[in-house]
Coordinates of C-alpha atoms in Angstrom, one line a residue:
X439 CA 1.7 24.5 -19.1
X440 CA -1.3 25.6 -17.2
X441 CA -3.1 22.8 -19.3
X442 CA -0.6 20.6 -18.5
X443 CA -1.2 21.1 -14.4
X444 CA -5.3 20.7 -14.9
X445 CA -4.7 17.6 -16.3
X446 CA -2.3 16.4 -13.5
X447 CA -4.6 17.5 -11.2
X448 CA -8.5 16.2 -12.4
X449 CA -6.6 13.2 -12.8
X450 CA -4.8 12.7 -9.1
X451 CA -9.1 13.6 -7.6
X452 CA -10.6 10.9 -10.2
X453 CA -8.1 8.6 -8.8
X454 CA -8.8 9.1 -5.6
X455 CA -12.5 7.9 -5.6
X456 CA -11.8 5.0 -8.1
X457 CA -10.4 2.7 -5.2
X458 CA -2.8 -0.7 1.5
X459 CA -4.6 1.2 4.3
X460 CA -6.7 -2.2 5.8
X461 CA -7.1 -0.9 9.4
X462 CA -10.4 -2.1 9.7
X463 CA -9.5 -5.4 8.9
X464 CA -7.3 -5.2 12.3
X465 CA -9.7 -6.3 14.9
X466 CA -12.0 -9.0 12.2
X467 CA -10.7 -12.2 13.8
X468 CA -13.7 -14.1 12.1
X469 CA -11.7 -13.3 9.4
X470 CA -8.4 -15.3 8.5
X471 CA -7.1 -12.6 6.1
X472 CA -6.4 -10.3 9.4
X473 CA -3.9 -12.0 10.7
X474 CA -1.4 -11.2 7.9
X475 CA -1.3 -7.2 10.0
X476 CA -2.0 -8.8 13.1
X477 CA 0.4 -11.7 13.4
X478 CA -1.1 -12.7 16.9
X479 CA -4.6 -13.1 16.1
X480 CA -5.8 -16.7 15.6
X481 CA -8.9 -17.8 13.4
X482 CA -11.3 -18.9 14.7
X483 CA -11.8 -21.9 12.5
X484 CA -9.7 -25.2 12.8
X485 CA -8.8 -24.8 8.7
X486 CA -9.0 -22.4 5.6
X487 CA -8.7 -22.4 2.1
X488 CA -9.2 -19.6 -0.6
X489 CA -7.4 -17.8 -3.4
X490 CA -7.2 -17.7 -7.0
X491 CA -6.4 -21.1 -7.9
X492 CA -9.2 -22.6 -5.4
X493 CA -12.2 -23.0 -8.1
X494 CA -15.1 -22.9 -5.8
X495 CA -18.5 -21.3 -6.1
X496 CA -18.9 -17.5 -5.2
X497 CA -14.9 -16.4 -6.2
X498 CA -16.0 -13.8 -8.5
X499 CA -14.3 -11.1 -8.1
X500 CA -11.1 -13.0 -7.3
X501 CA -9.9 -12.5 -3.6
X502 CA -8.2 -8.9 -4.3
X503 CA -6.9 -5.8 -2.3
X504 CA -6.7 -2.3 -3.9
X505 CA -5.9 0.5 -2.5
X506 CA -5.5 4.4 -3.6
X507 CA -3.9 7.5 -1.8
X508 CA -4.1 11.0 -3.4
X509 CA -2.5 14.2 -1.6
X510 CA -5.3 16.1 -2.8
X511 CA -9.4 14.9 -3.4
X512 CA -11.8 15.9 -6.2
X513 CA -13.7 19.1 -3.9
X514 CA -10.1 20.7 -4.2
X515 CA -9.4 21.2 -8.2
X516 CA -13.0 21.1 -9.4
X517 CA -15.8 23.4 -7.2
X518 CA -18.7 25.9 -7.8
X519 CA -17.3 29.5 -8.5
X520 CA -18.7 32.6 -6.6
X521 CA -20.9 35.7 -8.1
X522 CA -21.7 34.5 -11.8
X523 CA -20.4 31.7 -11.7
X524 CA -21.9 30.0 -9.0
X525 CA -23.6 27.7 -10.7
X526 CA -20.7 26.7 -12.8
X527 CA -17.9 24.2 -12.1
X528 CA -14.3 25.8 -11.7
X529 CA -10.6 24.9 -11.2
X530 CA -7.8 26.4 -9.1
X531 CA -7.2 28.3 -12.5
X532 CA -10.2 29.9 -12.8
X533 CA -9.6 34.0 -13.3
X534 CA -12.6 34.3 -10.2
X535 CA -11.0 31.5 -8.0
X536 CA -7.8 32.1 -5.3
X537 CA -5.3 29.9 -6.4
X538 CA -3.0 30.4 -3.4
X539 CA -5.9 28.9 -1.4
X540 CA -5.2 25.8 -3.5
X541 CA -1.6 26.0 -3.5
X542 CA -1.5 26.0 -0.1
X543 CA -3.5 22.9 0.7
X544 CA -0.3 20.8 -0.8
X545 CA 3.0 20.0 1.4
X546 CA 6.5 20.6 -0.2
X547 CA 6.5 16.7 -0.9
X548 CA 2.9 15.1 -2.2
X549 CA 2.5 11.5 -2.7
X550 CA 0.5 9.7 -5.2
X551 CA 0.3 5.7 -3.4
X552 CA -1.3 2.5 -4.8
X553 CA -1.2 -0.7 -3.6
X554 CA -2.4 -4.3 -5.3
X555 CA -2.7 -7.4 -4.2
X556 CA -4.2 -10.8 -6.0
X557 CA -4.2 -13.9 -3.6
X558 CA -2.9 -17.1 -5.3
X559 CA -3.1 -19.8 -2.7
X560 CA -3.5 -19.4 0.9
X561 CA -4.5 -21.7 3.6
X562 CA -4.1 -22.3 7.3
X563 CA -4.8 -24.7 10.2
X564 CA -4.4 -24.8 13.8
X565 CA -1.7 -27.4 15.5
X566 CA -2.0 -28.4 19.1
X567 CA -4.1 -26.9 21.2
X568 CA -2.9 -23.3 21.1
X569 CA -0.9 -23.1 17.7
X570 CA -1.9 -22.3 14.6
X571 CA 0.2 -22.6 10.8
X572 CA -0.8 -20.4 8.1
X573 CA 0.8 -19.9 4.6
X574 CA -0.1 -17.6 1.3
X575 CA 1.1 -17.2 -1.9
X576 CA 0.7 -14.0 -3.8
X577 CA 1.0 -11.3 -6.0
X578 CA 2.0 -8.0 -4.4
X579 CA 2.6 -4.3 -6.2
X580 CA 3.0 -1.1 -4.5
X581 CA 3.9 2.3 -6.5
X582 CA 4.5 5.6 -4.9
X583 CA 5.1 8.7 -7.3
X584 CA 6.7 11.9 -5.5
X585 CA 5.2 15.6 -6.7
X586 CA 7.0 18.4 -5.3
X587 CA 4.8 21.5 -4.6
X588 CA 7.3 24.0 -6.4
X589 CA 6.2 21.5 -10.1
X590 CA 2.7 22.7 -9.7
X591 CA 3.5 26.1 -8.6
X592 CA 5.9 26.4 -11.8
X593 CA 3.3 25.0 -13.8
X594 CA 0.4 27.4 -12.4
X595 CA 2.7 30.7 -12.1
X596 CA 4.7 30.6 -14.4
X597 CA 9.1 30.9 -14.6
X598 CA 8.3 34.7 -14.3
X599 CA 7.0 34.8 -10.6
X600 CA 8.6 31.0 -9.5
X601 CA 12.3 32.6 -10.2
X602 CA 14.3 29.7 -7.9
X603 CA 12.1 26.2 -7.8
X604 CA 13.1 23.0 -5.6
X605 CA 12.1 19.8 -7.2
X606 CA 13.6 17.7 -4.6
X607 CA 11.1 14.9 -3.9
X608 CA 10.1 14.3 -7.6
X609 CA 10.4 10.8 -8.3
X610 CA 9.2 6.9 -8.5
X611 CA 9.2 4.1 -6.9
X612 CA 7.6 1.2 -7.9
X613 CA 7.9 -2.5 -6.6
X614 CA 6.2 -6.2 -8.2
X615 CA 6.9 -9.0 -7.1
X616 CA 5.9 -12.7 -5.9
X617 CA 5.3 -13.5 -1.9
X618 CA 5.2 -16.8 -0.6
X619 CA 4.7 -16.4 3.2
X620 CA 4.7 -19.3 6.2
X621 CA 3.1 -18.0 9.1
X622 CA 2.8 -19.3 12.8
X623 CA 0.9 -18.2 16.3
X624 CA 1.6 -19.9 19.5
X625 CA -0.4 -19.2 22.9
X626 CA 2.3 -18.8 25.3
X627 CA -0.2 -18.2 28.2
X628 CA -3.7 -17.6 29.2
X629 CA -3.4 -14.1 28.9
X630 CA -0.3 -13.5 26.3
X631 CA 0.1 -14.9 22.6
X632 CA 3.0 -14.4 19.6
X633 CA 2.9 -14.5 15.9
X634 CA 5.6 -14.3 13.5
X635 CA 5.6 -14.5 9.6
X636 CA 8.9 -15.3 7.1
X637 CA 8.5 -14.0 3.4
X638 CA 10.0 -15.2 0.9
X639 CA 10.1 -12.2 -2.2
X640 CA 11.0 -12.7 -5.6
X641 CA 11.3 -9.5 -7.5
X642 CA 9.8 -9.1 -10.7
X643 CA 9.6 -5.3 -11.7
X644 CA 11.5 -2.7 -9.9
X645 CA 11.9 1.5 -10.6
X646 CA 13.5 3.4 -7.9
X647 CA 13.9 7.0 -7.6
X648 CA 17.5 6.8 -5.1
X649 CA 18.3 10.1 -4.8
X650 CA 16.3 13.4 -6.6
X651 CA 17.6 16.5 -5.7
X652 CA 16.9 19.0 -9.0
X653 CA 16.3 22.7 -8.9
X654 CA 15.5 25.1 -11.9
X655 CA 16.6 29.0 -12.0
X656 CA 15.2 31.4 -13.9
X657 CA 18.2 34.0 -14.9
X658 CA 17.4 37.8 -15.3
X659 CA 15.0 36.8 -18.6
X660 CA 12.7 34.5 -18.0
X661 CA 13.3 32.6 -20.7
X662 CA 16.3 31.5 -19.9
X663 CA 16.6 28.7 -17.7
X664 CA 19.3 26.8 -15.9
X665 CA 18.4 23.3 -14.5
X666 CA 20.7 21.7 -12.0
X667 CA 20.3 18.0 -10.8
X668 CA 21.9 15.5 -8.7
X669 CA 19.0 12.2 -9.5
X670 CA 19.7 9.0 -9.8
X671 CA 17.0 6.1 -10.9
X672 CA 17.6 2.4 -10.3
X673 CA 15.9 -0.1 -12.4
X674 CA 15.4 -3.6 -13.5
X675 CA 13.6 -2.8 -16.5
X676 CA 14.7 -4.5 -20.1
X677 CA 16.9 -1.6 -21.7
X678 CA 19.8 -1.6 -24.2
X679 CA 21.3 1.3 -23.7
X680 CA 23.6 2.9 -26.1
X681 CA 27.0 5.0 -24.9
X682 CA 28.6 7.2 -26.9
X683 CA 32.5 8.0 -27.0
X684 CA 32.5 10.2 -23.7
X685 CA 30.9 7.1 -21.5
X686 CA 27.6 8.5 -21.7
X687 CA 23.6 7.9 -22.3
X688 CA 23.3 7.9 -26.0
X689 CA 20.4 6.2 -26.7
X690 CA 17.9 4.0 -24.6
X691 CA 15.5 1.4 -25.7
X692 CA 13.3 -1.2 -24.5
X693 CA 14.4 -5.1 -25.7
X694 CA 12.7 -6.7 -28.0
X695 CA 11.6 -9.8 -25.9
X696 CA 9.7 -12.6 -27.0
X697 CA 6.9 -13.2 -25.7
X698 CA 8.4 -17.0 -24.0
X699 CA 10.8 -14.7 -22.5
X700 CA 8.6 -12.0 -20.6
X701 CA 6.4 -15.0 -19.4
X702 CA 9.7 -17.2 -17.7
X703 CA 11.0 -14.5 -16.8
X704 CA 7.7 -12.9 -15.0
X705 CA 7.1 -16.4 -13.2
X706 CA 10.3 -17.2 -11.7
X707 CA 11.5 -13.7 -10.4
X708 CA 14.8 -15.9 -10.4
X709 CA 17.8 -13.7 -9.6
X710 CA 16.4 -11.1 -7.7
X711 CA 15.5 -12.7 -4.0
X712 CA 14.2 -11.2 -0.9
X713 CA 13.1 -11.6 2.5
X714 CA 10.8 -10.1 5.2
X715 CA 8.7 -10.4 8.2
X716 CA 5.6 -10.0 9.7
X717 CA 5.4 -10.3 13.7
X718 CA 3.2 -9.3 16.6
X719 CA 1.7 -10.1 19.9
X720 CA -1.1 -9.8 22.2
X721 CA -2.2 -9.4 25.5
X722 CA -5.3 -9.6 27.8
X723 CA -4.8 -6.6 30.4
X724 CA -8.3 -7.5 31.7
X725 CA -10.8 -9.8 31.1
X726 CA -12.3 -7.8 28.6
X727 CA -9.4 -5.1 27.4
X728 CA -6.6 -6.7 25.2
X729 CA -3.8 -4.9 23.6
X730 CA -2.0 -5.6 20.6
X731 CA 1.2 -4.5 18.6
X732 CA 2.5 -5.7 15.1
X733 CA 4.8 -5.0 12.0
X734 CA 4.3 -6.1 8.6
X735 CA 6.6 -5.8 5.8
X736 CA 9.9 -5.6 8.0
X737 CA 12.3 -6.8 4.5
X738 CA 13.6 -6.0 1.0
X739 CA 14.3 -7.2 -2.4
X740 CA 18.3 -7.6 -4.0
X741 CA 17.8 -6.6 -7.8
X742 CA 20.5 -8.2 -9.4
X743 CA 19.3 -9.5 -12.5
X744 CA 19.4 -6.9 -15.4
X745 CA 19.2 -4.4 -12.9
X746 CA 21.4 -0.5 -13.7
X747 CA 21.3 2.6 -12.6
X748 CA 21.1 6.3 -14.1
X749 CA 22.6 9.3 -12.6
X750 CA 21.9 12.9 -13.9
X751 CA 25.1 14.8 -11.9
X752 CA 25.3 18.4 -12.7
X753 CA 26.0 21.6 -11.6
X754 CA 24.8 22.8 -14.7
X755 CA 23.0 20.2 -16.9
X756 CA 20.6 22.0 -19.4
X757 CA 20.0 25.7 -20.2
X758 CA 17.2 26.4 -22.3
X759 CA 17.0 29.9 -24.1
X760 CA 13.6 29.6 -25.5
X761 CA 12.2 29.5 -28.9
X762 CA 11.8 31.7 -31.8
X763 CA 7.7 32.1 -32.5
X764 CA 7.9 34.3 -35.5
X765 CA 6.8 31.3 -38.2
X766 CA 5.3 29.2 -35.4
X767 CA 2.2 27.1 -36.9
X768 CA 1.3 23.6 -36.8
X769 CA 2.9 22.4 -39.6
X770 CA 6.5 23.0 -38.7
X771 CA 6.0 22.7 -35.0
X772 CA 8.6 20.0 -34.9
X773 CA 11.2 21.8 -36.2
X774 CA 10.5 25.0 -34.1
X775 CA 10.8 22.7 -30.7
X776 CA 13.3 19.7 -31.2
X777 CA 12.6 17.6 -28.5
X778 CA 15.7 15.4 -29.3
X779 CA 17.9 19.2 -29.5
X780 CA 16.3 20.0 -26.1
X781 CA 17.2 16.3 -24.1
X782 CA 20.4 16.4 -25.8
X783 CA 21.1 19.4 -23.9
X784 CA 21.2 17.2 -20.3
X785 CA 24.8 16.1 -21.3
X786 CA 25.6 14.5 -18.4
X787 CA 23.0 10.8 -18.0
X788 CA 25.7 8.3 -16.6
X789 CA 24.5 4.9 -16.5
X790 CA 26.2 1.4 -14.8
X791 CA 24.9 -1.9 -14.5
X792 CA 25.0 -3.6 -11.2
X793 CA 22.3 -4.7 -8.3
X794 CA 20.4 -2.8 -5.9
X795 CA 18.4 -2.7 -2.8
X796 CA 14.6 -1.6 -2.4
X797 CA 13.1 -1.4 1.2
X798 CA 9.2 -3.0 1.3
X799 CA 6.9 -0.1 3.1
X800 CA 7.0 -1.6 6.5
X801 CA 4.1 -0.9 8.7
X802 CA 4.0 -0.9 12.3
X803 CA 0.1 -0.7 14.3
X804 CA -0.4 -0.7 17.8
X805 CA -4.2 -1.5 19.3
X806 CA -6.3 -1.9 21.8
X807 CA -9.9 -3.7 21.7
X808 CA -12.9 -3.5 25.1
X809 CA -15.1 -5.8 25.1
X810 CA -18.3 -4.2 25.8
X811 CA -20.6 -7.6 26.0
X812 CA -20.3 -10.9 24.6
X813 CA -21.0 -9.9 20.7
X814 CA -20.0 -6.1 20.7
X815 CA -16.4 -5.0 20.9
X816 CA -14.7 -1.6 20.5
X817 CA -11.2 -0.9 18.9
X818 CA -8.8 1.6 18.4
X819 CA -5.6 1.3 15.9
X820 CA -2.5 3.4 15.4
X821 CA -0.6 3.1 12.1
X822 CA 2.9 4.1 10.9
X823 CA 3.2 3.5 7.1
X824 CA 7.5 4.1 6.0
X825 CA 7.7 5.5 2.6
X826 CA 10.4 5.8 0.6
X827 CA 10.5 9.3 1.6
X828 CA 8.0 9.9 3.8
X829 CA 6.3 9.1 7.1
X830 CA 2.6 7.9 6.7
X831 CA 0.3 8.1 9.8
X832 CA -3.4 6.9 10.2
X833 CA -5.9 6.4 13.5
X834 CA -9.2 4.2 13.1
X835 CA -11.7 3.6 16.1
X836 CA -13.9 0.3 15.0
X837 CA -17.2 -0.9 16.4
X838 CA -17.5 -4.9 15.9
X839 CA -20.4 -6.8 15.8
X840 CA -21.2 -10.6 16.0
X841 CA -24.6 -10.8 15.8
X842 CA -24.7 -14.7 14.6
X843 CA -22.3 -18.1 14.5
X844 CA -21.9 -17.8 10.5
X845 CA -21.5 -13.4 10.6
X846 CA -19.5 -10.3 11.7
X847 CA -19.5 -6.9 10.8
X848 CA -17.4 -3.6 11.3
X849 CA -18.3 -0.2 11.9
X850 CA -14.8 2.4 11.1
X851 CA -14.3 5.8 11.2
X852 CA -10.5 6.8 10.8
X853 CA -8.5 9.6 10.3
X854 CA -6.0 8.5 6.7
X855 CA -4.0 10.9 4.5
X856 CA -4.6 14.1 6.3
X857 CA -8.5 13.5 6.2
X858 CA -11.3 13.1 8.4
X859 CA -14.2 12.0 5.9
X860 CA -13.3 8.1 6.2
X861 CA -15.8 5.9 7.5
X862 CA -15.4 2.1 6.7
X863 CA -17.2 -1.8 6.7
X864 CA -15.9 -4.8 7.1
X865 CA -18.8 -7.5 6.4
X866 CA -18.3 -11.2 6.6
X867 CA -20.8 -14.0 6.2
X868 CA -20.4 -17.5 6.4
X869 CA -23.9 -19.4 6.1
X870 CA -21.8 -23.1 4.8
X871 CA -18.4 -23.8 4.6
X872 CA -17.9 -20.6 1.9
X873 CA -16.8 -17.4 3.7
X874 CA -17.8 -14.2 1.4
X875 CA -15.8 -11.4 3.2
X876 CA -15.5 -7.4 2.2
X877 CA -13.4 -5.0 4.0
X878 CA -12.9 -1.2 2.8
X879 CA -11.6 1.5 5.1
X880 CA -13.5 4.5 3.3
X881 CA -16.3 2.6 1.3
X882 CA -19.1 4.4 3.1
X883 CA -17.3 7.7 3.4
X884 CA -16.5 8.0 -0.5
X885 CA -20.3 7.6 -1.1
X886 CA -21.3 10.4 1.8
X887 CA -18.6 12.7 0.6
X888 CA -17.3 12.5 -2.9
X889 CA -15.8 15.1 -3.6
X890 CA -13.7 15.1 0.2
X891 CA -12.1 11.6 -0.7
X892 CA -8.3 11.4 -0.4
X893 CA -8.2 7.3 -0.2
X894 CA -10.1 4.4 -0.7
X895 CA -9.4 0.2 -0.1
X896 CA -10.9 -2.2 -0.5
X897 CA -10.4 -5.7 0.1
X898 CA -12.5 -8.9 -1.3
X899 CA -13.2 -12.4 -2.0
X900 CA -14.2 -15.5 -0.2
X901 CA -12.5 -18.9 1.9
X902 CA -13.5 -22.0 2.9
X903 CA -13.3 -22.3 6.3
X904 CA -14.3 -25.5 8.3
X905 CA -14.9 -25.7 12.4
X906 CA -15.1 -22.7 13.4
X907 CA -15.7 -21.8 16.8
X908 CA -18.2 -18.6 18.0
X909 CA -16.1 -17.2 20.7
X910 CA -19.0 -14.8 21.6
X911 CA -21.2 -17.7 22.5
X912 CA -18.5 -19.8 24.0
X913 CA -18.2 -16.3 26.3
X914 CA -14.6 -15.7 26.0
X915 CA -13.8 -12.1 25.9
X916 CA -10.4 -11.7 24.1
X917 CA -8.7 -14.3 21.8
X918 CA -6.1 -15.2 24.1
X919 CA -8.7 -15.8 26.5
X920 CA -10.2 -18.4 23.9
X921 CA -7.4 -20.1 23.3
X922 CA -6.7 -20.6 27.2
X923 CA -10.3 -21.5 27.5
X924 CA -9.7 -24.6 24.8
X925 CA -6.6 -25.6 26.4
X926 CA -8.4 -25.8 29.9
X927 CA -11.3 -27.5 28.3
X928 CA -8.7 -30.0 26.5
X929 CA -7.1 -30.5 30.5
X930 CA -10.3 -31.4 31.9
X931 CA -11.6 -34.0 29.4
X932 CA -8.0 -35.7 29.9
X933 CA -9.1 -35.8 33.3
X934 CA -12.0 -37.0 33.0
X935 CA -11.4 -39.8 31.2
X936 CA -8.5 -41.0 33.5
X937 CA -9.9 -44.5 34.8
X938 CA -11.2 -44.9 38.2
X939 CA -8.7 -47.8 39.6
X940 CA -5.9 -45.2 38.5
X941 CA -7.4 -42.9 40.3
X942 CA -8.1 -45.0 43.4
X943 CA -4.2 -45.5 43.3
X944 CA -2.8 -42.3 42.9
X945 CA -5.0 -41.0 45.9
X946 CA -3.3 -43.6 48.2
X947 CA 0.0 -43.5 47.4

């Protein structure tokens, strides 16, 4: 068993420094990519193109997003030991380690989150004088797995000194599907701007963990165990499931699908549909302060299409009374532990067919950015991330440069996943009409600190982008500032070009 935690454990840390956070991104407005988390930020070119399907030079990597959160980093299961062993590496299970100094670094609930995203298509342009249309397509997955603390304490302790454990928590949820998004931001004023963005979601893959409440006692031996569960999954994965004569789980199985038939039915998504929406706004308190607030990923998905549920209900759904070692050896190791004798003793698996509901992990972020000259800007982001059960906070304070017309760059440090050691870069250049962007919120901390990395994003690929405007030169100081300062501009060439006998006439009447 003790195996079994290491394992768990070296593999969460590896993750963690092998890649949704994107708080950097916030405040790039050379950038089209940011407005899709803030909704009221305009490009500043008059049209872009990019994604996967756009074959021009430089698209390698595809324009991409990955993004990893682990409750725990690589410094925490694998260290140098003390006394002899200093110059050796260690785990939590090490005889000369503490591991209730490990143990109580988790929270009674820790999550494992990824996020993916490949850009198909996506394009925008502005209308008017102070609107601007924007639309994506794209592939979108997010997967959060739920570890209750009691699992690894079980695991590490052992049944005899973990008498009463609470797995409540433990579960899955995992969500892939298609997005095809239709943006728009309108000026409103010189000083206040709105953006708002309708999603269209077509559900491909869905597992949901709806409720997980499971506990295990240990009775007076300790090897005797009593398991008691209310948990119920909801899925839309391809199963033939078999029921025996009482109306329950007898056998499952995955269906033997062509391979036409996993193809149509990963490209249309038809039958499970969803919706969502993106929205924000800004405003200029000052001439150089602005403030902004947005929320991505207000919607969910209707699974209706092959889509059950499983329910484990019981008060009492599994003893286990051990197993005789006496003639224990390899070659009847099967027999000794019958895997199918031991699942056979959760007697209870219901299971119904019938559509379901999964929530998208809305996001809400509330900013501020001070100008501090015409090419130099400071910002400062709050970020609620909903999880299916559990609250997700993050703070980032970015320093933004624009030192030339065709190039920007960001400076982060934030505070993500209960840790400190996260310091970011967002880089884009733009020397022609190809704009090479990368964004990560902990690039540059996972290279200074290793082995203290929790998360890691990172978000890349390139547009084409065609007359853009440098606002630092033009010597606006917010964006709805810019957009005012176009529209005034746009007044006074009408103006201008008013002929003089109309003029003449309008003065004397």
């Amino acid at each position: 068993m003790r195996r079994i935690i290491v394992s768990i454990l070296v593999l969460l840390s590896y993750l963690s420094v092998s890649a949704q956070i994107d708080n950097t991104m916030y405040f790039m407005d050379r950038l089209p990519q940011s407005t899709r988390i803030n909704p009221a930020q305009t490009p500043n070119c008059k049209f872009y193109l990019g994604g996967l399907i756009v074959p021009f030079f430089g698209q390698l990597p595809p324009s991409i997003m990955l993004s990893i959160n682990t409750p725990i980093d690589y410094g925490d299961v694998i260290f140098h030991g003390d006394g002899e062993y200093a110059d050796s590496l260690i785990t939590p299970l090490h005889p000369t380690a503490n591991l209730n100094d490990f143990l109580d670094k988790l929270k009674k609930v820790n999550y494992l989150s990824t996020d993916f995203q490949l850009d198909l298509l996506n394009f925008g342009f502005r209308t008017g004088k102070t609107g601007f249309f924007a639309f994506d397509l794209s592939e979108k997955m997010s997967c959060d797995i739920g570890l209750p603390k009691s699992l690894f304490e079980l695991a590490a302790k052992g049944n005899s000194e973990v008498r009463n454990a609470d797995f409540a928590g433990l579960g899955l949820n995992f969500l892939y599907y298609h997005q095809l998004a239709f943006g728009y931001k309108q000026q409103f004023s010189k000083t206040f701007s709105a953006g708002l963005r309708a999603k269209l979601l077509l559900g491909v893959a869905s597992v949901k963990t709806a409720s997980s409440d499971i506990s295990l006692t240990t009775a007076e031996k300790t090897n005797y165990l009593r398991v008691q569960s209310q948990y119920e999954i909801n899925t839309n994965l391809p199963l033939e499931v078999a029921i025996d004569e009482e109306g329950y789980v007898d056998d499952i199985e995955f269906t033997d699908d062509s391979f036409g038939t996993i193809v149509k039915n990963y490209v249309s998504g038809i039958g499970n549909y969803g919706l969502a929406l993106d929205f924000g706004f800004s405003k200029d308190i000052t001439s150089s302060l602005s403030c902004y607030f947005s929320v991505e990923d207000l919607g969910a998905i209707k699974w209706n299409k092959k889509s059950s549920k499983f329910g484990f209900y019981d008060e009492d759904s599994m003893r286990f009374e051990g197993v005789t070692v006496s003639d224990l050896n390899v070659s009847n190791f099967d027999e000794v532990i019958d895997m199918d004798s031991i699942l056979s003793n959760f007697k209870e698996i219901s299971y119904e067919e019938g559509g379901y509901i999964t929530w998208l992990p809305t996001k809400f972020y509330l900013g501020a950015k001070y100008m501090v000259a015409k090419r130099i800007s400071l910002g400062a982001l709050a970020k609620v991330e909903l999880l299916p059960h559990k609250v997700r906070p993050s703070l980032t304070v970015s320093a933004n440069f624009k030192p030339f017309k065709f190039t920007a760059a960001t400076l982060s440090y934030s505070y993500i996943n209960g840790n400190f050691n996260n310091i970011g870069i967002g880089l884009t250049a733009h020397p022609g009409p190809i704009q090479w962007y990368l964004v990560s919120d902990n690039l540059i901390g996972a290279l200074l600190f290793p082995a203290n990395t929790r998360s890691l994003s990172v978000r890349l690929g390139c547009n084409l982008v065609f007359g853009c405007v440098d606002k630092a030169k033009s010597g606006s100081r917010s964006g709805a500032n810019h957009n005012a300062e176009i529209l005034n501009k746009s007044k006074k060439k009408n103006k201008a070009l008013v002929p003089y006998n109309s003029q003449y006439k309008s003065s004397n009447k």
